[in-house]
Short mmCIF file of C-alpha atoms in Angstrom, two decimals:
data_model
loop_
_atom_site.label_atom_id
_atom_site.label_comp_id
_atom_site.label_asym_id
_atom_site.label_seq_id
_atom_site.Cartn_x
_atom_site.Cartn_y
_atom_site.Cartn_z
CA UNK A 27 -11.47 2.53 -20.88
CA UNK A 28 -11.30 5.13 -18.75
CA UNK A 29 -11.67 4.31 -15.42
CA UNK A 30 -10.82 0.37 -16.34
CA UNK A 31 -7.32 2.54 -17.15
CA UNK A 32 -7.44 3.78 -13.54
CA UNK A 33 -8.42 0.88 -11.34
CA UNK A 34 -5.60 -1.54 -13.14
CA UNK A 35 -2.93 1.29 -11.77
CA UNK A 36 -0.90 0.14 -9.15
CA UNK A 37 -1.68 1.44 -5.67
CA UNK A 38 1.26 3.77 -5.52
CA UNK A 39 0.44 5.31 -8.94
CA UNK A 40 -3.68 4.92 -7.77
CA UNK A 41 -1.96 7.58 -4.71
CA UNK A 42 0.62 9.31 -6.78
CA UNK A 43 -2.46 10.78 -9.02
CA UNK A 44 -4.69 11.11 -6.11
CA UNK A 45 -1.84 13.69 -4.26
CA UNK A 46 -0.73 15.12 -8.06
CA UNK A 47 -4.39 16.11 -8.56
CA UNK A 48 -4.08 18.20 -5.83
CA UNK A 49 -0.57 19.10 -5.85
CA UNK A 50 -1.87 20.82 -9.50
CA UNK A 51 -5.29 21.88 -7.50
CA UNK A 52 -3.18 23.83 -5.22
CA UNK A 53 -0.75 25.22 -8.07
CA UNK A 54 -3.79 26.74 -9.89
CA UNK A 55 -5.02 28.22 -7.41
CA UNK A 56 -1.48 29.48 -6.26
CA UNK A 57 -0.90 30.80 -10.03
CA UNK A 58 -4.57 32.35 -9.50
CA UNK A 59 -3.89 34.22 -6.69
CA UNK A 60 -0.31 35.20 -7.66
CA UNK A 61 -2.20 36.65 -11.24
CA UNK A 62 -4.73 38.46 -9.23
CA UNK A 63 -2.19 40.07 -6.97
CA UNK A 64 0.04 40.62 -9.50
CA UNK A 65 -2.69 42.48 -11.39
CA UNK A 66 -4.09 44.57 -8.39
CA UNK A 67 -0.63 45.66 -7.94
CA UNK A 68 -0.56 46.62 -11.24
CA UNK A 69 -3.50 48.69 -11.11
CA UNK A 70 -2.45 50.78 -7.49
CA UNK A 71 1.08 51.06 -9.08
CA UNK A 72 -0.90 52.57 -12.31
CA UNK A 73 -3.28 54.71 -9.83
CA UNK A 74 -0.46 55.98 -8.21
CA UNK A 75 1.87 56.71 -11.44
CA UNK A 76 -1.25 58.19 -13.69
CA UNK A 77 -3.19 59.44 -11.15
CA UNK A 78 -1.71 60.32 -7.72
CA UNK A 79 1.44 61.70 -8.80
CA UNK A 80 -0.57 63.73 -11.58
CA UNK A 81 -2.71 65.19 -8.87
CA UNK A 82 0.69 66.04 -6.52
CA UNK A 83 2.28 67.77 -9.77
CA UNK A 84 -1.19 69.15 -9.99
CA UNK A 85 -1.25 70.60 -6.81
CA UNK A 86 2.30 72.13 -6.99
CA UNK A 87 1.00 73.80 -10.45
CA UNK A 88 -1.74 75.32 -8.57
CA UNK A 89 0.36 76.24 -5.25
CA UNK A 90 3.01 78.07 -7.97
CA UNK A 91 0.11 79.52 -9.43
CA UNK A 92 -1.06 81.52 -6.34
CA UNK A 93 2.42 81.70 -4.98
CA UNK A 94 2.63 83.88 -8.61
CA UNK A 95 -0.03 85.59 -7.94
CA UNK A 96 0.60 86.99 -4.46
CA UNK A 97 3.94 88.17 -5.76
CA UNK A 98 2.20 90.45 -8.37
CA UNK A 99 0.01 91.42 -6.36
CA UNK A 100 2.72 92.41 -3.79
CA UNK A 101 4.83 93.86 -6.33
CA UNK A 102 1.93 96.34 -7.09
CA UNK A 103 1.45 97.12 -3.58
CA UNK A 104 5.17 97.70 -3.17
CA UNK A 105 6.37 101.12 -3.26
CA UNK A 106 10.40 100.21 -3.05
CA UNK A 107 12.11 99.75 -6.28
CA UNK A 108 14.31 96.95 -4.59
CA UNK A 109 11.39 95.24 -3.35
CA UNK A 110 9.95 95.32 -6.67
CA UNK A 111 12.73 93.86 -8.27
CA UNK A 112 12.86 91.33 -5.56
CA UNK A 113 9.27 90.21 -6.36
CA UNK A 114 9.89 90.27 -10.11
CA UNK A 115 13.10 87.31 -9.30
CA UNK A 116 10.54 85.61 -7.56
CA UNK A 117 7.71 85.53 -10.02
CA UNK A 118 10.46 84.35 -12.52
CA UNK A 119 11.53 81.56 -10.30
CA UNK A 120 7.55 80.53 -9.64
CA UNK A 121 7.40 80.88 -13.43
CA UNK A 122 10.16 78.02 -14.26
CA UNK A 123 8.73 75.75 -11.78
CA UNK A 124 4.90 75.98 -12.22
CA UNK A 125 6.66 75.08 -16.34
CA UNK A 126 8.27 72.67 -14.83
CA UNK A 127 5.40 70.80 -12.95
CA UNK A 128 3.78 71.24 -16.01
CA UNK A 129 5.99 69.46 -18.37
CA UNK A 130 6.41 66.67 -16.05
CA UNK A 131 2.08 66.42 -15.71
CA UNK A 132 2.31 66.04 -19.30
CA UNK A 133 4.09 62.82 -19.10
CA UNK A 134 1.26 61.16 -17.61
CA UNK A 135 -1.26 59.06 -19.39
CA UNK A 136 -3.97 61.73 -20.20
CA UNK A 137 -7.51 61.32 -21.40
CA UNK A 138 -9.43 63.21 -24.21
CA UNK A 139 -11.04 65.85 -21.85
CA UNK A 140 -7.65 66.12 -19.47
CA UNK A 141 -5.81 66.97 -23.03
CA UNK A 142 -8.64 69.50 -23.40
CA UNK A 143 -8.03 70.95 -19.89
CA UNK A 144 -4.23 70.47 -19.98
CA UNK A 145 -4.21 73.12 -23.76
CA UNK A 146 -6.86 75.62 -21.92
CA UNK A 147 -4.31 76.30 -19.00
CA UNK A 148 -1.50 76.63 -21.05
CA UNK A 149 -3.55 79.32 -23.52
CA UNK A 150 -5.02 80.88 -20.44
CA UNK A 151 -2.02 80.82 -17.87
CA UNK A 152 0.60 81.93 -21.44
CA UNK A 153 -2.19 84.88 -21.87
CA UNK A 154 -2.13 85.44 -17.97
CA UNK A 155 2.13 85.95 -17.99
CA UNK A 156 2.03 88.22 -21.07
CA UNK A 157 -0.69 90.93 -19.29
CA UNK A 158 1.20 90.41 -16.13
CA UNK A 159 4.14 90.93 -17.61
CA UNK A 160 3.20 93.52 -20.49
CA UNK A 161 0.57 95.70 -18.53
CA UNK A 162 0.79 95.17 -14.50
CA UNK A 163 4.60 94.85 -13.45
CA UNK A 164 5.37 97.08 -15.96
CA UNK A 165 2.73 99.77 -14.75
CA UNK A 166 3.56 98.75 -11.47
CA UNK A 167 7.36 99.57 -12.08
CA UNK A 168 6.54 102.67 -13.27
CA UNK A 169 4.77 103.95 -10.06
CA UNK A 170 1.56 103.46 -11.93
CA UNK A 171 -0.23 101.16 -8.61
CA UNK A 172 -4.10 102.20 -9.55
CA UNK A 173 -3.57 101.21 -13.13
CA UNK A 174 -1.86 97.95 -12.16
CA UNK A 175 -3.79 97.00 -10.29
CA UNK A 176 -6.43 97.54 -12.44
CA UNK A 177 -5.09 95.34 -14.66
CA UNK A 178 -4.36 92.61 -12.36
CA UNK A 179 -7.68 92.39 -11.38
CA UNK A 180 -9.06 93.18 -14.75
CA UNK A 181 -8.52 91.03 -17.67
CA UNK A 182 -4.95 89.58 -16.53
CA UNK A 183 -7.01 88.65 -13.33
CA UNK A 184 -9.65 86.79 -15.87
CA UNK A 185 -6.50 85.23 -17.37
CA UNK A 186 -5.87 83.59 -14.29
CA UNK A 187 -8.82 82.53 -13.15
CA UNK A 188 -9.39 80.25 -16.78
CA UNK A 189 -6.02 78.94 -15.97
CA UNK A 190 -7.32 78.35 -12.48
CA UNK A 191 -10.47 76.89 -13.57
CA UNK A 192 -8.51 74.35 -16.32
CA UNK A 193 -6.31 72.77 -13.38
CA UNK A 194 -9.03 72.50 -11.29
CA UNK A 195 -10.89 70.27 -13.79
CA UNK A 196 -8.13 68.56 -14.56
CA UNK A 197 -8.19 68.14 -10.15
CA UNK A 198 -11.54 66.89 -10.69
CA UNK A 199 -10.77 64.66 -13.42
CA UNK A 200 -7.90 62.81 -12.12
CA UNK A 201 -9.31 62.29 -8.82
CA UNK A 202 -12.02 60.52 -10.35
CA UNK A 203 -9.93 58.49 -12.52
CA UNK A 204 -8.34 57.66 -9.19
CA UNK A 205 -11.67 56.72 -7.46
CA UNK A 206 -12.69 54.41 -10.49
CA UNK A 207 -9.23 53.03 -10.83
CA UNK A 208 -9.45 52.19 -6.59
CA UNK A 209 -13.32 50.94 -7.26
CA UNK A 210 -11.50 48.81 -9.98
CA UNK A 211 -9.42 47.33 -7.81
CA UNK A 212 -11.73 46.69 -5.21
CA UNK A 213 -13.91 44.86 -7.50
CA UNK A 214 -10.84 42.84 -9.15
CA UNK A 215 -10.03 41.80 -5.27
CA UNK A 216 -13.53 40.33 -5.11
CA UNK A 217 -13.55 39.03 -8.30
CA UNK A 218 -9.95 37.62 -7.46
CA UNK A 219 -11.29 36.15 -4.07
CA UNK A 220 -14.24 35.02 -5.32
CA UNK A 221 -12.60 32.55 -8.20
CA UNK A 222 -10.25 31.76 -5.94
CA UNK A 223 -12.62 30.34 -3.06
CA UNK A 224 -14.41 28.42 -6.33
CA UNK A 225 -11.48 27.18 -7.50
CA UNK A 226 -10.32 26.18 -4.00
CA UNK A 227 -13.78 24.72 -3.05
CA UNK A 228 -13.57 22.65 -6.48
CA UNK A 229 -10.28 21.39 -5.76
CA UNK A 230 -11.28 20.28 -2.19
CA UNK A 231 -14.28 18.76 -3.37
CA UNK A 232 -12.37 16.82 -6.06
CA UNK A 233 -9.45 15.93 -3.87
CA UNK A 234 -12.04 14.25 -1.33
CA UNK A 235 -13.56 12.51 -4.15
CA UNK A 236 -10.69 11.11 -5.64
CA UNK A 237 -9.49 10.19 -2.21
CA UNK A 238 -12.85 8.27 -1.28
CA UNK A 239 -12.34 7.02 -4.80
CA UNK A 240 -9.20 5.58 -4.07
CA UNK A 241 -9.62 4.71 -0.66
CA UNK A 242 -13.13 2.87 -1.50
CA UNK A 243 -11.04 1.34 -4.49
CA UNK A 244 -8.40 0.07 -2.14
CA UNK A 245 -10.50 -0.78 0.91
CA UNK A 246 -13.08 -2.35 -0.28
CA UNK A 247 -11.40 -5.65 -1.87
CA UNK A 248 -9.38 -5.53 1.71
CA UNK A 249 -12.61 -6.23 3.14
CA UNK A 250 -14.19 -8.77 1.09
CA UNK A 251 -10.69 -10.73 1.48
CA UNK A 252 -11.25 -10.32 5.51
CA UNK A 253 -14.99 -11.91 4.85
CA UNK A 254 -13.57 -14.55 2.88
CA UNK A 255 -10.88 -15.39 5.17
CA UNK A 256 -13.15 -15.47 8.00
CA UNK A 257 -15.76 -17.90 5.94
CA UNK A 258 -12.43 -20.28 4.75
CA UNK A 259 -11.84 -20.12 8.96
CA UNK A 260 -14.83 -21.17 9.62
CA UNK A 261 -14.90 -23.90 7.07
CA UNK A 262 -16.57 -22.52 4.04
CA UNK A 263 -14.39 -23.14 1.13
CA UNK A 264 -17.60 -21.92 -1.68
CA UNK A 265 -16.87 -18.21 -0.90
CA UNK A 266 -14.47 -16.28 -3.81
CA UNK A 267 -13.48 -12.67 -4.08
CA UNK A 268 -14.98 -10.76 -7.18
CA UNK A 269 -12.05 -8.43 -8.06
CA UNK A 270 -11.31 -7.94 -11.51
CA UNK A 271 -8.58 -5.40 -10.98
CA UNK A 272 -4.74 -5.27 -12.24
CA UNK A 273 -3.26 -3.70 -9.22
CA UNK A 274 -1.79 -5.65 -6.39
CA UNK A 275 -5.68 -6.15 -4.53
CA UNK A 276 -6.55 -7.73 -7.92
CA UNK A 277 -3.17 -10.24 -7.66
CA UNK A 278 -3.94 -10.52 -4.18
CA UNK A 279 -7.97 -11.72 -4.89
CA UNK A 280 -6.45 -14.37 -7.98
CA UNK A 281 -3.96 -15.95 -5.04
CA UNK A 282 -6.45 -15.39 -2.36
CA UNK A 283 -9.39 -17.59 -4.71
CA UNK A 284 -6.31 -20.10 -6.24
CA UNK A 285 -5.50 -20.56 -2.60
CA UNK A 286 -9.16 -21.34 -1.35
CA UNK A 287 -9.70 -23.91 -4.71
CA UNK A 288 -6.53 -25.46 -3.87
CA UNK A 289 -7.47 -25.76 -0.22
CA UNK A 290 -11.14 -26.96 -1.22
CA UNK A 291 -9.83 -30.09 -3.37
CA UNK A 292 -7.03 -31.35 -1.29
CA UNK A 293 -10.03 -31.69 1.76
CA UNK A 294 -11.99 -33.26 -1.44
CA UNK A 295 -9.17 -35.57 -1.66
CA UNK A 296 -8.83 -36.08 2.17
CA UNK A 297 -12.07 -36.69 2.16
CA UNK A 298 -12.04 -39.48 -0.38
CA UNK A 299 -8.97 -41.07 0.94
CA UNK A 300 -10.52 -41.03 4.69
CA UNK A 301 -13.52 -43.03 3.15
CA UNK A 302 -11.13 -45.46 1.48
CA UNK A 303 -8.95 -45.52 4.93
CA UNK A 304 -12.67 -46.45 6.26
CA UNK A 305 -13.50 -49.20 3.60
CA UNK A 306 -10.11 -50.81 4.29
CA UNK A 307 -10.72 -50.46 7.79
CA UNK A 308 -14.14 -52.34 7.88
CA UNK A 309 -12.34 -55.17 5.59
CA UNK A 310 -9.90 -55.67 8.47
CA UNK A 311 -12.05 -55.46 11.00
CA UNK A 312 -13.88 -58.37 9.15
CA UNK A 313 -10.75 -60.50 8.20
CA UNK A 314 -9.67 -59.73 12.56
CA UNK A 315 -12.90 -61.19 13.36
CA UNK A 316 -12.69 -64.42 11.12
CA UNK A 317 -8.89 -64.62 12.04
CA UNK A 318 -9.91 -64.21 15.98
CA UNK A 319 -12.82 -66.71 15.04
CA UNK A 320 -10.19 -68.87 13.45
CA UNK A 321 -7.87 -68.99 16.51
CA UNK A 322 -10.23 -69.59 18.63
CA UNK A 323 -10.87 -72.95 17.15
CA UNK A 324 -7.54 -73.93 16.43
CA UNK A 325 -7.35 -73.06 20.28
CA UNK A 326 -10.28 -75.42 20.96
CA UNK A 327 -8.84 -78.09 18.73
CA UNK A 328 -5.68 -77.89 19.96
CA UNK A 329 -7.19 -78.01 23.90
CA UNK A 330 -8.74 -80.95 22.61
CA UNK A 331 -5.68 -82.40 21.22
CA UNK A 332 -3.88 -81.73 24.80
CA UNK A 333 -6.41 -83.34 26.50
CA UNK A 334 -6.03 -86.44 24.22
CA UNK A 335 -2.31 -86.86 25.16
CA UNK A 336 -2.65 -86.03 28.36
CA UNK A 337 -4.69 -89.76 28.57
CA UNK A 338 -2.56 -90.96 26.39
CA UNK A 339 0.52 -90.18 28.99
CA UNK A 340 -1.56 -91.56 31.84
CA UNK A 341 -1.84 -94.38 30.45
CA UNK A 342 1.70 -94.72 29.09
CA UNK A 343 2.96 -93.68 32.60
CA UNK A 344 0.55 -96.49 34.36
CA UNK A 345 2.08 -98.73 32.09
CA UNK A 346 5.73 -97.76 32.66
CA UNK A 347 4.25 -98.27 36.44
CA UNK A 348 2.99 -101.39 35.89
CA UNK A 349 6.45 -102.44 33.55
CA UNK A 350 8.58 -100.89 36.82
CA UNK A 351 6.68 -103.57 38.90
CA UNK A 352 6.69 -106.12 36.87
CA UNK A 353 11.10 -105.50 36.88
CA UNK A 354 10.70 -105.38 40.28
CA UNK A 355 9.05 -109.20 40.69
CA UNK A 356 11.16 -110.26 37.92
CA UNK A 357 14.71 -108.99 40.33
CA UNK A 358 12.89 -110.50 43.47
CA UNK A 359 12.34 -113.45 41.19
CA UNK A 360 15.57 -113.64 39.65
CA UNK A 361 17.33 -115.18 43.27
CA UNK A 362 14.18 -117.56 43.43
CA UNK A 363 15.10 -118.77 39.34
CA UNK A 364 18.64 -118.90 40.21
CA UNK A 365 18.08 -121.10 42.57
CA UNK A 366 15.43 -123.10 40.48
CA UNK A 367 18.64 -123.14 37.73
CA UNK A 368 17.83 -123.44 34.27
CA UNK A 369 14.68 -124.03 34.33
CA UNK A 370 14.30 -120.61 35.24
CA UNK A 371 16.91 -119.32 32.60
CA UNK A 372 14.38 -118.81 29.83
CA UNK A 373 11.98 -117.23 32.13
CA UNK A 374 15.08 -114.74 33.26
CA UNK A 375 16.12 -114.21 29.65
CA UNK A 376 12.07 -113.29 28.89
CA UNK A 377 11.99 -110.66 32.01
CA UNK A 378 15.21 -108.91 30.66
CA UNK A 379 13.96 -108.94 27.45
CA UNK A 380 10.60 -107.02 29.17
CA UNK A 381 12.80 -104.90 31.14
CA UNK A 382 14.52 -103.59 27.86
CA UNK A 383 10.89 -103.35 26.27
CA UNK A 384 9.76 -101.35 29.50
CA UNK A 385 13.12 -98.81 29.30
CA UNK A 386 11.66 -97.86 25.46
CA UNK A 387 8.57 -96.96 26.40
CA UNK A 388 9.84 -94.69 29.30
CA UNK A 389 11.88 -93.13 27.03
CA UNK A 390 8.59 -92.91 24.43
CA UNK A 391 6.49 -91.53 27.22
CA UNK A 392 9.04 -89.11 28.04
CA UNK A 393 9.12 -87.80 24.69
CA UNK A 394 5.25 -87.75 24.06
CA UNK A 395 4.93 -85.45 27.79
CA UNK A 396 7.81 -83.30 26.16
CA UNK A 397 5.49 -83.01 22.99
CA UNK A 398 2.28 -82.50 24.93
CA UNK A 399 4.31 -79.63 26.82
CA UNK A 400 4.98 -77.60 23.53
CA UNK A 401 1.42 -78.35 22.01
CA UNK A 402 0.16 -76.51 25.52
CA UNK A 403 2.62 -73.62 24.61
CA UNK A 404 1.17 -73.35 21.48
CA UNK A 405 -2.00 -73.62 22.37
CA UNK A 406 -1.60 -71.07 24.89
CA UNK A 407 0.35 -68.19 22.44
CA UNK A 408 -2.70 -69.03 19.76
CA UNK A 409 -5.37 -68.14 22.28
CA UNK A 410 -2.93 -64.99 23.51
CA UNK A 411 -2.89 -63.66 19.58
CA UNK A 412 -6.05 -64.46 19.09
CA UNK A 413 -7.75 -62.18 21.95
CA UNK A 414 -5.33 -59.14 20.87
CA UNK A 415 -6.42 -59.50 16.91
CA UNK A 416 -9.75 -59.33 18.34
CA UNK A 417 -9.23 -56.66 20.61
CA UNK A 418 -7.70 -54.46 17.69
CA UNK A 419 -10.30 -55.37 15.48
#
């Protein structure tokens, strides 16, 4: 189903999970880095809380620590009481803040051996106060300088020197921690930049693929449609685009292929009407020809016909000549019967009687020219329709 699921998407959702993908690419590695930095902060924030400031408090232990020490050391050499007492307010104030910069070291997170390092100064520099205290300012005070100093470079001098020794391990200690906490870092940082180059490099490769995915997805149908449109251009109707998709390429193919089979059987049925509109064609073309066939022998007929009544009005019009002469002699004869008196009478009456005869057959051979007239008319628009239905056929 699964990529079935994807290609029936529409194209905007096709795009919308192509630019989500990496959208979320991007956020991972975003959340990534923002870890990783959050983390390597962490860790210079702890070097610097449990290990830098340590060492600082550290250092102002040991700088009290010697600053204590020079003032015993001066107080023994000191011969003036007032100098002395001086000395002895300002071994007291290097007292309360070396306790100080102690108590606040304390609050650090300490390991196993720094615990063991922090107890042994604090036994050796309590043991170191009590002898300088108890045995060389007191000695001191009293005027007593060989014996005090004696004594402050005796055992109340070893006393300082453990003390010494216990903050410089614990020197050596946290400056190591330090070192391996930086070195920690270091190696987070790579580790850090290292995941987040994979995890970049995987979401750039898989953003290009899904793109080409896509894009291949989208484009290709687009170009079989352009090869199928240029076939159905170039009169190829067979062609079809094989898109099974849901998405709006996929509606596009079914109306692109509907289009091309409706296309294909209307030119089927253009093409079987054309060959009817030819079969018809050639039957008219043969009824033409026997109607042009026809004419012309109703033409021929009727020339005949023509030619009959024209004799036939030659020789009704010689007659009518003939009659016309005949009424002529019979006026030139009428004075001449007149004269011969009745006897001619019968022979007028029989002229008149002629004449009458003679006026009815003008009058018939006026009607048969009128007749012969129209057939010639006819005769003529037959032959004129006859030469165009054989002309358009």
């Amino acid at each position: 189903m699964g990529m079935g699921w994807f290609k029936n998407r529409k194209v905007m959702t096709k795009l919308l999970i192509g630019f989500m993908t990496v959208a979320v690419v991007m956020v991972v590695v975003g959340l990534v880095g923002l870890r990783s930095m959050g983390q390597i902060q962490g860790n210079f924030q702890d070097v610097h809380e449990q290990q830098l400031t340590p060492i600082t408090h550290l250092a102002a232990v040991r700088g009290g620590m010697l600053r204590v020490r020079a003032s015993v050391l001066q107080h023994v050499i000191a011969q003036d009481p007032a100098k002395m007492r001086e000395f002895e307010a300002q071994i007291k104030q290097l007292d309360a803040k070396v306790d100080e910069e102690v108590a606040t070291f304390e609050k650090a997170r300490l390991t196993a051996e720094e615990k063991e390092a922090l107890t042994r100064f604090k036994q050796a520099w309590g043991q170191f106060k009590e002898g300088r205290s108890g045995q060389t300012l007191l000695l001191s005070a009293a005027g007593k300088k060989a014996d005090a100093m004696a004594a402050a470079l005796g055992q109340v001098g070893q006393r300082f020197r453990d003390a010494s020794d216990a903050v410089d391990q614990l020197f050596s200690t946290k400056v190591k921690a330090a070192g391996a906490a930086v070195e920690g870092g270091n190696q987070q940082y790579k580790a850090t930049t290292q995941i987040t180059f994979v995890i970049l490099l995987a979401g750039v490769v898989l953003s290009i693929a899904l793109g080409f995915f896509i894009a291949r997805m989208i484009a290709r149908p687009l170009g079989q449609a352009a090869e199928v449109l240029g076939a159905v251009a170039a009169g190829d109707f067979t062609r079809r685009l094989d898109v099974h998709s849901k998405d709006e390429v996929g509606v596009m193919a079914e109306s692109l292929n509907s289009a091309v089979d409706g296309m294909r059987g209307a030119l089927q049925e253009v093409g079987v009407a054309a060959q009817q509109v030819s079969s018809a064609a050639q039957e008219l073309s043969g009824a033409s020809n026997q109607l042009s066939s026809g004419a012309q022998e109703q033409a021929s007929s009727l020339e005949e016909t023509a030619a009959s009544l024209e004799e036939i009005t030659g020789t009704v019009k010689q007659n009518a000549d003939n009659a016309k002469q005949a009424n002529q002699l019979a006026v030139g004869s009428r004075d001449v019967a007149e004269k011969g008196g009745r006897v001619v009478a019968e022979a007028v009456q029989s002229m008149s009687e002629i004449n009458k005869s003679s006026k009815k057959i003008a009058d018939i051979i006026t009607t048969i020219d009128e007749i012969a007239f129209q057939t010639n008319l006819l005769a003529l628009n037959a032959a004129v329709e006859a030469a165009r239905a054989g002309e358009q056929g």
